[in-house]
Amino acid sequence: MTYPTGPGATGPAAAFHQRVIDDAAAAVRGLTVSLGERLGLYRVLAEQGPLTPAELAERAGIVPRYAEEWLHAQLSAGYVERHPSSDKYTLPAEHAAVLAQPPSPTYAAGFFTALKALYATEDLLLDAYRSGEGVGWAEHDPALDTGMGSFFQPTYQHRLLTDWIPALHEVSDKLAAGGTAADVGCGVGHTTRLIARAFPDARVYGFDYSEEAIAIARQLAEDEGLSDRVVFETASADDFPGGGYDLVTFFNCLHDMGDPVAAAQHVHKSLDADGTWMLVESNVSPSDIDTHTPPARMFMALSAVMCLPVALAQRGPHALGNHSGEKAFRAIAEEAGFTRWRRATQTPVNAVYEVRP
């Protein structure tokens, strides 16, 4: 049976065809967003607009013809507005908060810079899907570290110190008094540096098994004048050094681990008897698979091309995916010896769990 999908076609097949075309457009548009972020085009428009294509090109240091074509793509997406009489383009203030202002809690443009890393591993994923093997984090371009870090950073920037850590029992007081914290799976160290900056008397360590991420984290700490307050080391979640920590944090990384139970056991061993494991994970579960909400759609897609392959590459006993849900994470914690579990707080994207011995 064939279904009409051409011009003027109607019915369920035509509607779904249009939805897939919309998704295809979004996939390609993502590259233009990455270019706009990396070239600073959104920031120039936000700070100096309205601008003609020639003015944008001059101020951003790109070729005018490319500026014109890029603006057409943004206009067709509804990201910018055009003033026909002057051929000037404007980035509305509410759009600038999402595309041009990294300090904003709604900033999201940085995520798209990770696309080149994800798309570049398609052939590896093809083989992995057939063989059952994985695609390790280190097999990706370093843009995955910086892009994913940029995606989560606004939430961490606005929530970690004002909401998440204060929601944990006595943790703020311990760190303020010179306690110790280990940020495991720290990536490029955004959260590690936030904790070190907020608690100058605390001893803060960042651990990640990606040498590329740790190198970036060290450089960022040096650039921010924090090298004397935070230490970054290459280590995995089940063998990071140190003990007696008042706080151990995992930000959206337990589900990427091939043996999350071993990681949880090592956290249990490394904590002070009255210490706290802050486990931050995606606020989705298996029941969200068919909800079609934006966070669910994002996490399900990322799990299929990034999270699950990363876990399988470690050849451990588990491959959770990023939407395993609270029940699965709590079972892992209990198997590792933890006896206290509490959902301390949450956002539409993240759930924050307080886990204690």
Short mmCIF file of C-alpha atoms in Angstrom, two decimals:
data_model
loop_
_atom_site.label_atom_id
_atom_site.label_comp_id
_atom_site.label_asym_id
_atom_site.label_seq_id
_atom_site.Cartn_x
_atom_site.Cartn_y
_atom_site.Cartn_z
CA MET A 1 0.00 0.00 0.00
CA THR A 2 1.27 3.49 -0.79
CA TYR A 3 0.45 6.72 1.01
CA PRO A 4 0.24 10.19 -0.54
CA THR A 5 2.90 12.50 0.92
CA GLY A 6 3.36 15.08 -1.82
CA PRO A 7 1.95 18.62 -2.10
CA GLY A 8 -1.67 18.75 -1.07
CA ALA A 9 -1.59 15.32 0.55
CA THR A 10 -3.65 14.82 3.68
CA GLY A 11 -4.13 12.17 6.32
CA PRO A 12 -1.95 10.56 9.02
CA ALA A 13 0.93 9.65 6.71
CA ALA A 14 1.15 13.20 5.37
CA ALA A 15 1.07 14.65 8.89
CA PHE A 16 3.80 12.30 10.07
CA HIS A 17 5.82 13.04 6.94
CA GLN A 18 5.69 16.73 7.84
CA ARG A 19 6.79 15.98 11.39
CA VAL A 20 9.82 14.03 10.13
CA ILE A 21 10.69 16.88 7.74
CA ASP A 22 10.49 19.25 10.73
CA ASP A 23 12.89 16.99 12.64
CA ALA A 24 15.23 16.86 9.65
CA ALA A 25 15.19 20.64 9.47
CA ALA A 26 16.00 20.83 13.17
CA ALA A 27 18.90 18.39 12.74
CA VAL A 28 20.44 20.52 10.00
CA ARG A 29 19.61 23.78 11.75
CA GLY A 30 21.58 22.54 14.72
CA LEU A 31 24.75 23.01 12.67
CA THR A 32 23.83 26.64 12.04
CA VAL A 33 23.30 27.12 15.78
CA SER A 34 26.72 25.64 16.48
CA LEU A 35 28.27 27.99 13.92
CA GLY A 36 26.43 30.92 15.43
CA GLU A 37 27.72 30.03 18.89
CA ARG A 38 31.31 29.34 17.86
CA LEU A 39 31.58 32.42 15.64
CA GLY A 40 29.87 34.68 18.19
CA LEU A 41 27.14 35.67 15.75
CA TYR A 42 24.32 35.50 18.30
CA ARG A 43 26.31 37.58 20.77
CA VAL A 44 27.08 40.25 18.18
CA LEU A 45 23.42 40.45 17.21
CA ALA A 46 22.32 40.60 20.84
CA GLU A 47 24.81 43.29 21.81
CA GLN A 48 24.95 45.40 18.65
CA GLY A 49 21.77 44.71 16.66
CA PRO A 50 19.72 45.43 14.66
CA LEU A 51 22.32 44.70 11.95
CA THR A 52 22.37 44.18 8.22
CA PRO A 53 24.16 41.08 6.94
CA ALA A 54 27.12 43.25 5.94
CA GLU A 55 27.28 44.83 9.39
CA LEU A 56 27.08 41.45 11.11
CA ALA A 57 29.85 40.15 8.86
CA GLU A 58 32.13 43.08 9.59
CA ARG A 59 31.64 42.98 13.35
CA ALA A 60 31.87 39.19 13.66
CA GLY A 61 34.75 38.79 11.23
CA ILE A 62 33.03 36.60 8.65
CA VAL A 63 32.28 36.90 4.93
CA PRO A 64 29.14 38.95 4.09
CA ARG A 65 27.63 36.31 1.80
CA TYR A 66 27.82 33.71 4.56
CA ALA A 67 26.34 36.18 7.04
CA GLU A 68 23.38 36.68 4.73
CA GLU A 69 22.77 32.96 4.28
CA TRP A 70 23.16 32.25 8.00
CA LEU A 71 20.64 34.99 8.82
CA HIS A 72 18.19 33.52 6.33
CA ALA A 73 18.44 30.18 8.14
CA GLN A 74 17.83 31.87 11.50
CA LEU A 75 14.90 33.84 10.08
CA SER A 76 13.24 30.75 8.65
CA ALA A 77 13.60 29.09 12.07
CA GLY A 78 12.00 32.03 13.83
CA TYR A 79 15.18 32.69 15.81
CA VAL A 80 15.71 36.24 14.48
CA GLU A 81 13.43 38.97 13.16
CA ARG A 82 13.94 41.07 10.02
CA HIS A 83 13.00 44.68 9.36
CA PRO A 84 12.17 44.64 5.61
CA SER A 85 12.60 48.36 5.06
CA SER A 86 16.19 48.38 6.33
CA ASP A 87 17.21 44.72 5.84
CA LYS A 88 18.34 44.71 9.45
CA TYR A 89 18.05 41.67 11.67
CA THR A 90 17.30 41.56 15.40
CA LEU A 91 17.77 38.82 17.98
CA PRO A 92 14.83 39.32 20.40
CA ALA A 93 15.78 39.64 24.05
CA GLU A 94 13.99 36.42 25.01
CA HIS A 95 15.90 34.57 22.28
CA ALA A 96 19.19 36.14 23.33
CA ALA A 97 18.75 34.61 26.79
CA VAL A 98 18.75 31.17 25.14
CA LEU A 99 21.29 31.69 22.35
CA ALA A 100 23.68 34.48 23.33
CA GLN A 101 24.01 34.73 27.10
CA PRO A 102 25.90 31.85 28.78
CA PRO A 103 25.16 33.18 32.29
CA SER A 104 21.42 32.90 31.64
CA PRO A 105 19.65 29.89 33.21
CA THR A 106 17.94 29.29 29.85
CA TYR A 107 21.14 29.31 27.75
CA ALA A 108 21.19 26.28 25.41
CA ALA A 109 23.27 27.17 22.34
CA GLY A 110 26.39 25.52 23.71
CA PHE A 111 24.84 22.07 23.39
CA PHE A 112 24.93 22.27 19.60
CA THR A 113 28.72 22.50 19.57
CA ALA A 114 28.74 18.83 20.64
CA LEU A 115 26.99 17.76 17.44
CA LYS A 116 30.17 17.35 15.43
CA ALA A 117 31.41 14.86 18.02
CA LEU A 118 28.15 12.88 18.01
CA TYR A 119 27.65 12.85 14.25
CA ALA A 120 31.29 11.91 13.67
CA THR A 121 30.84 8.61 15.52
CA GLU A 122 27.95 7.40 13.37
CA ASP A 123 30.06 4.68 11.70
CA LEU A 124 31.27 3.51 15.11
CA LEU A 125 27.68 3.38 16.32
CA LEU A 126 26.69 1.39 13.26
CA ASP A 127 29.27 -1.25 14.13
CA ALA A 128 28.35 -1.14 17.82
CA TYR A 129 24.66 -1.71 17.14
CA ARG A 130 25.55 -4.82 15.14
CA SER A 131 28.21 -6.21 17.46
CA GLY A 132 26.87 -5.24 20.85
CA GLU A 133 30.07 -3.41 21.69
CA GLY A 134 30.15 0.23 22.72
CA VAL A 135 31.60 3.58 21.77
CA GLY A 136 33.77 4.95 24.57
CA TRP A 137 33.76 8.57 25.60
CA ALA A 138 37.40 8.91 24.58
CA GLU A 139 36.50 7.87 21.04
CA HIS A 140 34.58 11.11 20.63
CA ASP A 141 36.03 14.46 19.64
CA PRO A 142 36.82 16.69 22.68
CA ALA A 143 33.92 18.87 21.51
CA LEU A 144 31.68 16.38 23.29
CA ASP A 145 33.24 17.35 26.63
CA THR A 146 32.90 21.07 26.07
CA GLY A 147 29.51 20.91 24.37
CA MET A 148 27.83 18.72 26.97
CA GLY A 149 29.49 20.71 29.74
CA SER A 150 28.07 23.88 28.23
CA PHE A 151 24.61 22.32 28.02
CA PHE A 152 24.43 21.49 31.73
CA GLN A 153 26.43 24.47 32.99
CA PRO A 154 23.59 27.04 33.18
CA THR A 155 21.52 24.76 35.43
CA TYR A 156 24.51 24.00 37.62
CA GLN A 157 25.43 27.69 37.73
CA HIS A 158 22.00 28.72 38.95
CA ARG A 159 20.96 25.71 41.03
CA LEU A 160 23.97 24.01 42.60
CA LEU A 161 24.84 26.58 45.24
CA THR A 162 21.43 28.16 45.82
CA ASP A 163 19.26 25.05 45.83
CA TRP A 164 20.97 21.68 45.48
CA ILE A 165 23.76 21.77 48.06
CA PRO A 166 21.59 23.67 50.61
CA ALA A 167 18.99 20.91 50.23
CA LEU A 168 21.50 18.39 51.60
CA HIS A 169 21.77 17.77 55.34
CA GLU A 170 24.55 19.93 56.87
CA VAL A 171 26.74 19.75 53.74
CA SER A 172 27.05 23.53 53.28
CA ASP A 173 28.22 23.94 56.88
CA LYS A 174 30.81 21.18 56.55
CA LEU A 175 32.30 22.63 53.37
CA ALA A 176 32.32 26.15 54.77
CA ALA A 177 34.24 24.85 57.77
CA GLY A 178 36.98 23.34 55.58
CA GLY A 179 35.50 20.01 54.60
CA THR A 180 36.42 17.90 51.60
CA ALA A 181 34.53 17.27 48.37
CA ALA A 182 35.16 14.95 45.43
CA ASP A 183 33.43 15.66 42.12
CA VAL A 184 33.50 12.34 40.23
CA GLY A 185 32.96 12.28 36.47
CA CYS A 186 33.65 16.01 36.56
CA GLY A 187 34.21 16.43 32.83
CA VAL A 188 35.75 19.83 32.20
CA GLY A 189 35.14 20.78 35.83
CA HIS A 190 32.30 23.30 35.77
CA THR A 191 30.70 21.97 38.96
CA THR A 192 34.06 21.39 40.65
CA ARG A 193 35.08 24.99 40.16
CA LEU A 194 31.70 26.25 41.36
CA ILE A 195 32.12 24.37 44.64
CA ALA A 196 35.73 25.53 45.05
CA ARG A 197 34.74 29.14 44.40
CA ALA A 198 31.82 29.05 46.84
CA PHE A 199 33.72 27.33 49.66
CA PRO A 200 37.26 28.77 49.70
CA ASP A 201 38.26 26.83 52.84
CA ALA A 202 37.15 23.46 51.47
CA ARG A 203 39.45 20.96 49.79
CA VAL A 204 37.93 20.16 46.41
CA TYR A 205 38.97 17.44 43.96
CA GLY A 206 37.73 16.69 40.46
CA PHE A 207 38.10 13.22 38.93
CA ASP A 208 37.35 12.02 35.42
CA TYR A 209 38.66 9.17 33.31
CA SER A 210 38.92 11.39 30.22
CA GLU A 211 42.42 12.83 29.99
CA GLU A 212 41.19 15.43 27.50
CA ALA A 213 38.49 16.63 29.89
CA ILE A 214 40.92 16.84 32.81
CA ALA A 215 43.38 18.84 30.72
CA ILE A 216 40.63 21.33 29.86
CA ALA A 217 39.49 21.45 33.50
CA ARG A 218 43.00 22.26 34.72
CA GLN A 219 43.37 25.04 32.18
CA LEU A 220 40.00 26.55 33.08
CA ALA A 221 40.89 26.44 36.79
CA GLU A 222 44.17 28.19 36.05
CA ASP A 223 42.41 30.81 33.93
CA GLU A 224 39.99 31.50 36.78
CA GLY A 225 42.71 31.65 39.46
CA LEU A 226 41.47 28.52 41.23
CA SER A 227 44.48 26.24 40.76
CA ASP A 228 45.42 26.56 44.42
CA ARG A 229 41.94 25.54 45.61
CA VAL A 230 40.96 22.66 43.35
CA VAL A 231 42.88 19.60 42.16
CA PHE A 232 41.99 17.69 38.98
CA GLU A 233 43.18 14.14 38.41
CA THR A 234 42.49 11.41 35.86
CA ALA A 235 40.70 8.59 37.66
CA SER A 236 37.67 6.40 37.20
CA ALA A 237 34.64 6.28 39.45
CA ASP A 238 35.63 2.98 41.05
CA ASP A 239 39.22 3.87 41.90
CA PHE A 240 39.45 7.63 42.54
CA PRO A 241 41.87 8.36 45.40
CA GLY A 242 41.27 9.79 48.83
CA GLY A 243 38.91 9.08 51.69
CA GLY A 244 36.91 10.66 54.46
CA TYR A 245 35.10 12.95 52.02
CA ASP A 246 32.25 15.01 53.41
CA LEU A 247 30.67 15.19 49.96
CA VAL A 248 31.00 13.12 46.81
CA THR A 249 29.11 14.33 43.76
CA PHE A 250 28.08 12.56 40.56
CA PHE A 251 26.51 14.87 37.99
CA ASN A 252 24.63 13.01 35.24
CA CYS A 253 27.29 10.34 34.92
CA LEU A 254 26.37 7.22 36.94
CA HIS A 255 24.19 5.99 34.08
CA ASP A 256 27.23 6.21 31.75
CA MET A 257 29.20 3.68 33.81
CA GLY A 258 29.53 0.03 32.91
CA ASP A 259 29.65 -1.01 36.57
CA PRO A 260 27.62 1.53 38.55
CA VAL A 261 27.50 -0.79 41.57
CA ALA A 262 31.31 -0.84 41.81
CA ALA A 263 31.31 2.95 41.51
CA ALA A 264 28.69 3.25 44.27
CA GLN A 265 30.68 0.85 46.48
CA HIS A 266 33.79 2.96 46.02
CA VAL A 267 31.84 6.09 46.95
CA HIS A 268 30.59 4.34 50.10
CA LYS A 269 34.18 3.42 51.02
CA SER A 270 35.54 6.90 50.30
CA LEU A 271 32.95 8.86 52.30
CA ASP A 272 33.23 9.97 55.89
CA ALA A 273 30.91 7.99 58.17
CA ASP A 274 28.56 10.98 58.17
CA GLY A 275 29.29 11.97 54.57
CA THR A 276 26.87 12.52 51.70
CA TRP A 277 26.76 11.27 48.14
CA MET A 278 24.91 13.79 45.96
CA LEU A 279 23.68 11.90 42.93
CA VAL A 280 22.29 14.07 40.14
CA GLU A 281 20.57 12.22 37.33
CA SER A 282 18.08 12.93 34.56
CA ASN A 283 14.56 13.45 35.85
CA VAL A 284 13.07 10.85 33.52
CA SER A 285 12.22 7.19 33.91
CA PRO A 286 11.09 4.26 31.76
CA SER A 287 7.51 5.50 32.12
CA ASP A 288 8.47 8.67 30.22
CA ILE A 289 9.37 6.85 27.00
CA ASP A 290 6.08 7.72 25.32
CA THR A 291 5.38 11.10 26.93
CA HIS A 292 6.96 13.11 24.07
CA THR A 293 7.96 15.97 26.36
CA PRO A 294 11.03 17.96 25.22
CA PRO A 295 13.27 16.68 28.09
CA ALA A 296 12.17 13.09 27.48
CA ARG A 297 12.77 13.33 23.74
CA MET A 298 16.20 14.83 24.34
CA PHE A 299 17.28 12.22 26.87
CA MET A 300 15.94 9.23 24.93
CA ALA A 301 17.85 10.31 21.82
CA LEU A 302 21.07 11.01 23.75
CA SER A 303 20.84 7.64 25.45
CA ALA A 304 20.66 5.81 22.13
CA VAL A 305 23.70 7.53 20.61
CA MET A 306 25.87 8.48 23.58
CA CYS A 307 24.97 7.21 27.07
CA LEU A 308 24.25 3.55 26.35
CA PRO A 309 27.22 3.12 23.96
CA VAL A 310 29.55 4.71 26.52
CA ALA A 311 28.38 2.28 29.21
CA LEU A 312 28.62 -0.75 26.92
CA ALA A 313 32.16 0.21 25.93
CA GLN A 314 33.22 -0.46 29.53
CA ARG A 315 31.97 -4.07 29.29
CA GLY A 316 30.57 -4.03 32.80
CA PRO A 317 27.56 -5.88 34.19
CA HIS A 318 25.16 -2.97 33.65
CA ALA A 319 24.21 -0.67 30.78
CA LEU A 320 21.57 1.57 32.28
CA GLY A 321 20.85 4.28 29.73
CA ASN A 322 19.98 7.73 31.00
CA HIS A 323 16.31 7.07 31.79
CA SER A 324 16.61 4.12 34.15
CA GLY A 325 14.83 6.10 36.83
CA GLU A 326 14.95 6.48 40.59
CA LYS A 327 14.05 2.86 41.38
CA ALA A 328 17.10 1.55 39.51
CA PHE A 329 19.47 4.09 41.03
CA ARG A 330 18.20 3.45 44.55
CA ALA A 331 18.66 -0.30 44.11
CA ILE A 332 22.27 0.30 43.06
CA ALA A 333 22.89 2.47 46.13
CA GLU A 334 21.39 -0.11 48.47
CA GLU A 335 23.43 -2.91 46.92
CA ALA A 336 26.54 -0.80 47.54
CA GLY A 337 25.71 -0.52 51.26
CA PHE A 338 23.91 2.81 51.52
CA THR A 339 20.98 2.86 53.93
CA ARG A 340 19.51 6.35 53.51
CA TRP A 341 17.99 7.68 50.29
CA ARG A 342 16.08 10.91 49.68
CA ARG A 343 15.07 12.92 46.63
CA ALA A 344 16.38 16.22 47.93
CA THR A 345 15.17 18.48 45.12
CA GLN A 346 14.56 18.49 41.40
CA THR A 347 14.16 20.49 38.20
CA PRO A 348 12.25 19.54 35.05
CA VAL A 349 15.53 18.05 33.75
CA ASN A 350 17.40 16.81 36.84
CA ALA A 351 16.62 14.86 39.99
CA VAL A 352 18.96 15.41 42.96
CA TYR A 353 19.29 12.51 45.39
CA GLU A 354 20.84 12.62 48.86
CA VAL A 355 22.44 9.21 49.53
CA ARG A 356 24.08 8.46 52.88
CA PRO A 357 25.74 5.45 54.56
#
